[in-house]
C-alpha positions as protocol buffer text, in pm:
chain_id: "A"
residue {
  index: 1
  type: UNK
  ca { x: 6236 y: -3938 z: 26189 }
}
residue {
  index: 2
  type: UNK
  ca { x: 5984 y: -3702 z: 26237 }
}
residue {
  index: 3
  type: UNK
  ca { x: 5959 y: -3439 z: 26593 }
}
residue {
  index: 4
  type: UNK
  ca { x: 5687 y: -3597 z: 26779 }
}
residue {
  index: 5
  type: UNK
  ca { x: 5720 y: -3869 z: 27031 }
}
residue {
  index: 6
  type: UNK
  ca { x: 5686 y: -4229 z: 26861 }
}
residue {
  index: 7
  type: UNK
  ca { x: 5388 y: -4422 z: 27046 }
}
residue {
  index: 8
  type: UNK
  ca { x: 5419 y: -4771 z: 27151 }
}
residue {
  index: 9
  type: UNK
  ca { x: 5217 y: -4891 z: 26928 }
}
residue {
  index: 10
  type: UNK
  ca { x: 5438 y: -4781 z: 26639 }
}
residue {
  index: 11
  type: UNK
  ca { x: 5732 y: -4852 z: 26817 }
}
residue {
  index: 12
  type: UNK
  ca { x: 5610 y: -5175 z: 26820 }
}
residue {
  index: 13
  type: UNK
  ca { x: 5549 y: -5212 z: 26452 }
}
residue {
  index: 14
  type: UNK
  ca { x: 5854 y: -5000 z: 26352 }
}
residue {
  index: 15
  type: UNK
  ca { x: 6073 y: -5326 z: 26562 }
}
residue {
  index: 16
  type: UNK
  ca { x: 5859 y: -5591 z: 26393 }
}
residue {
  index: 17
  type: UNK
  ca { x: 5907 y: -5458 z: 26055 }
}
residue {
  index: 18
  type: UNK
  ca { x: 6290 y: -5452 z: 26133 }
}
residue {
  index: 19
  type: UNK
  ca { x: 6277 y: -5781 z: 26213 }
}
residue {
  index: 20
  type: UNK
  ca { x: 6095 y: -5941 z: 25924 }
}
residue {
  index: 21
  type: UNK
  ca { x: 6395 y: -5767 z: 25710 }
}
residue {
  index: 22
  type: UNK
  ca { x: 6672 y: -5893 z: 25915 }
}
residue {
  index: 23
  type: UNK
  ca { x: 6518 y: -6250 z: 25989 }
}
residue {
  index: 24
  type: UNK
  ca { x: 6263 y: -6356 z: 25733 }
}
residue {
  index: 25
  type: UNK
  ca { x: 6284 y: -6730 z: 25891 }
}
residue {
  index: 26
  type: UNK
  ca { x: 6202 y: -6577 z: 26244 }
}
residue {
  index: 27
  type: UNK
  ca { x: 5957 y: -6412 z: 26067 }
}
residue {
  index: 28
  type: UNK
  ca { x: 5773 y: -6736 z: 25919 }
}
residue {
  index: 29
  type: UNK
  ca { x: 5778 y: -6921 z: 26252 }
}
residue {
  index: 30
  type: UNK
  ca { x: 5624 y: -6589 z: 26462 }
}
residue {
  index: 31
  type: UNK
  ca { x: 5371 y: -6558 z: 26174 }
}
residue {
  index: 32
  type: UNK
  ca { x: 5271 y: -6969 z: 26236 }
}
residue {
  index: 33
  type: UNK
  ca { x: 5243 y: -6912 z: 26573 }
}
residue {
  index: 34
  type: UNK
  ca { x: 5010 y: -6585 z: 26576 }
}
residue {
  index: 35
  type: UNK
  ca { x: 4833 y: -6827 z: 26330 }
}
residue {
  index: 36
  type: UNK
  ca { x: 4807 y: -7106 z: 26576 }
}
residue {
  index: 37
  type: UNK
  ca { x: 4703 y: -6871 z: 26822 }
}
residue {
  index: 38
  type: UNK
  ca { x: 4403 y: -6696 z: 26639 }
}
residue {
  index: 39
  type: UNK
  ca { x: 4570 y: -6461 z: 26428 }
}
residue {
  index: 40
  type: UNK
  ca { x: 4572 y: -6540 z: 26100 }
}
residue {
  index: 41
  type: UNK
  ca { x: 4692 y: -6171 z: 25953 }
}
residue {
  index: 42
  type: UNK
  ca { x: 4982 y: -6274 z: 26146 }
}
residue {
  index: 43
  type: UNK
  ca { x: 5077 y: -6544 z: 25913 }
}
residue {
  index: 44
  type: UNK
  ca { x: 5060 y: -6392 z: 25588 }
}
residue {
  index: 45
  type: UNK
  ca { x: 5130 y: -6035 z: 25709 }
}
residue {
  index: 46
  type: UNK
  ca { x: 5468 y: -6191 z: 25828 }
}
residue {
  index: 47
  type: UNK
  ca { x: 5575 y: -6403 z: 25496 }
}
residue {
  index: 48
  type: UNK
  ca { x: 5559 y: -6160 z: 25219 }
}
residue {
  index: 49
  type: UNK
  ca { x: 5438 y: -6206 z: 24903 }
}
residue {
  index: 50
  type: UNK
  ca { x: 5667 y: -6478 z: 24828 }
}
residue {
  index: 51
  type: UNK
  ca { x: 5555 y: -6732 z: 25122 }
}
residue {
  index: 52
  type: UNK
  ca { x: 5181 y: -6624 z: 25025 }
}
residue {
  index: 53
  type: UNK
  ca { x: 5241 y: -6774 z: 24716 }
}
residue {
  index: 54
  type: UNK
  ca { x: 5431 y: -7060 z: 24834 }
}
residue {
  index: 55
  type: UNK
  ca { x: 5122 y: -7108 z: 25050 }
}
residue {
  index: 56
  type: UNK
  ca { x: 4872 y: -7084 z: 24794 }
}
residue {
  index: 57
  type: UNK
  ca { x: 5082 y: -7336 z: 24530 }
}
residue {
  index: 58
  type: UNK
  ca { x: 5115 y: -7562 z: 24795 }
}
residue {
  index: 59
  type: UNK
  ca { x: 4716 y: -7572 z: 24897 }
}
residue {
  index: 60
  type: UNK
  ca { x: 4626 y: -7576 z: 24484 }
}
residue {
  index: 61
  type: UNK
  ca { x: 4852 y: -7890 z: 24470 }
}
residue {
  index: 62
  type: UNK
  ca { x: 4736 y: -8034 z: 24722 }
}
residue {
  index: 63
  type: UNK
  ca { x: 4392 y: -8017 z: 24637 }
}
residue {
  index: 64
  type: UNK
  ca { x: 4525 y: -8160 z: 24245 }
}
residue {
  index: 65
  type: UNK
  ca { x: 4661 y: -8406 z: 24407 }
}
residue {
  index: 66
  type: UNK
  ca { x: 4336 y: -8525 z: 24640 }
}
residue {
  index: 67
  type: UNK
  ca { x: 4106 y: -8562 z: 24360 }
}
């Protein structure tokens, strides 16, 4: 860690980026609700690259599947 005083604001996203390591679950559910709530960076910023996908796959089959 570097000499300077961390600011809330990346104290903040220092904790949330813990968190998505520790509890990638947790991390889906907060990213639904930031979704829900207006914030839609929220929900793919908090799945990865690997629930991105699965979120992509499962719109592209679903749209197969409609027509």
């Amino acid at each position: 860690m570097d000499s300077r005083k961390e600011t809330p604001e990346e104290r903040i996203e220092r904790l949330r980026k813990e968190e998505l390591k520790n509890n990638p679950f947790g991390a889906f559910s907060d990213g639904v609700n930031r979704a829900e709530f207006g914030n839609s960076a929220g929900l793919l910023g908090g799945l990865g690259w690997k629930g991105t996908g699965s979120i992509i796959l499962l719109l592209v089959l679903g749209y197969i599947i409609c027509k």
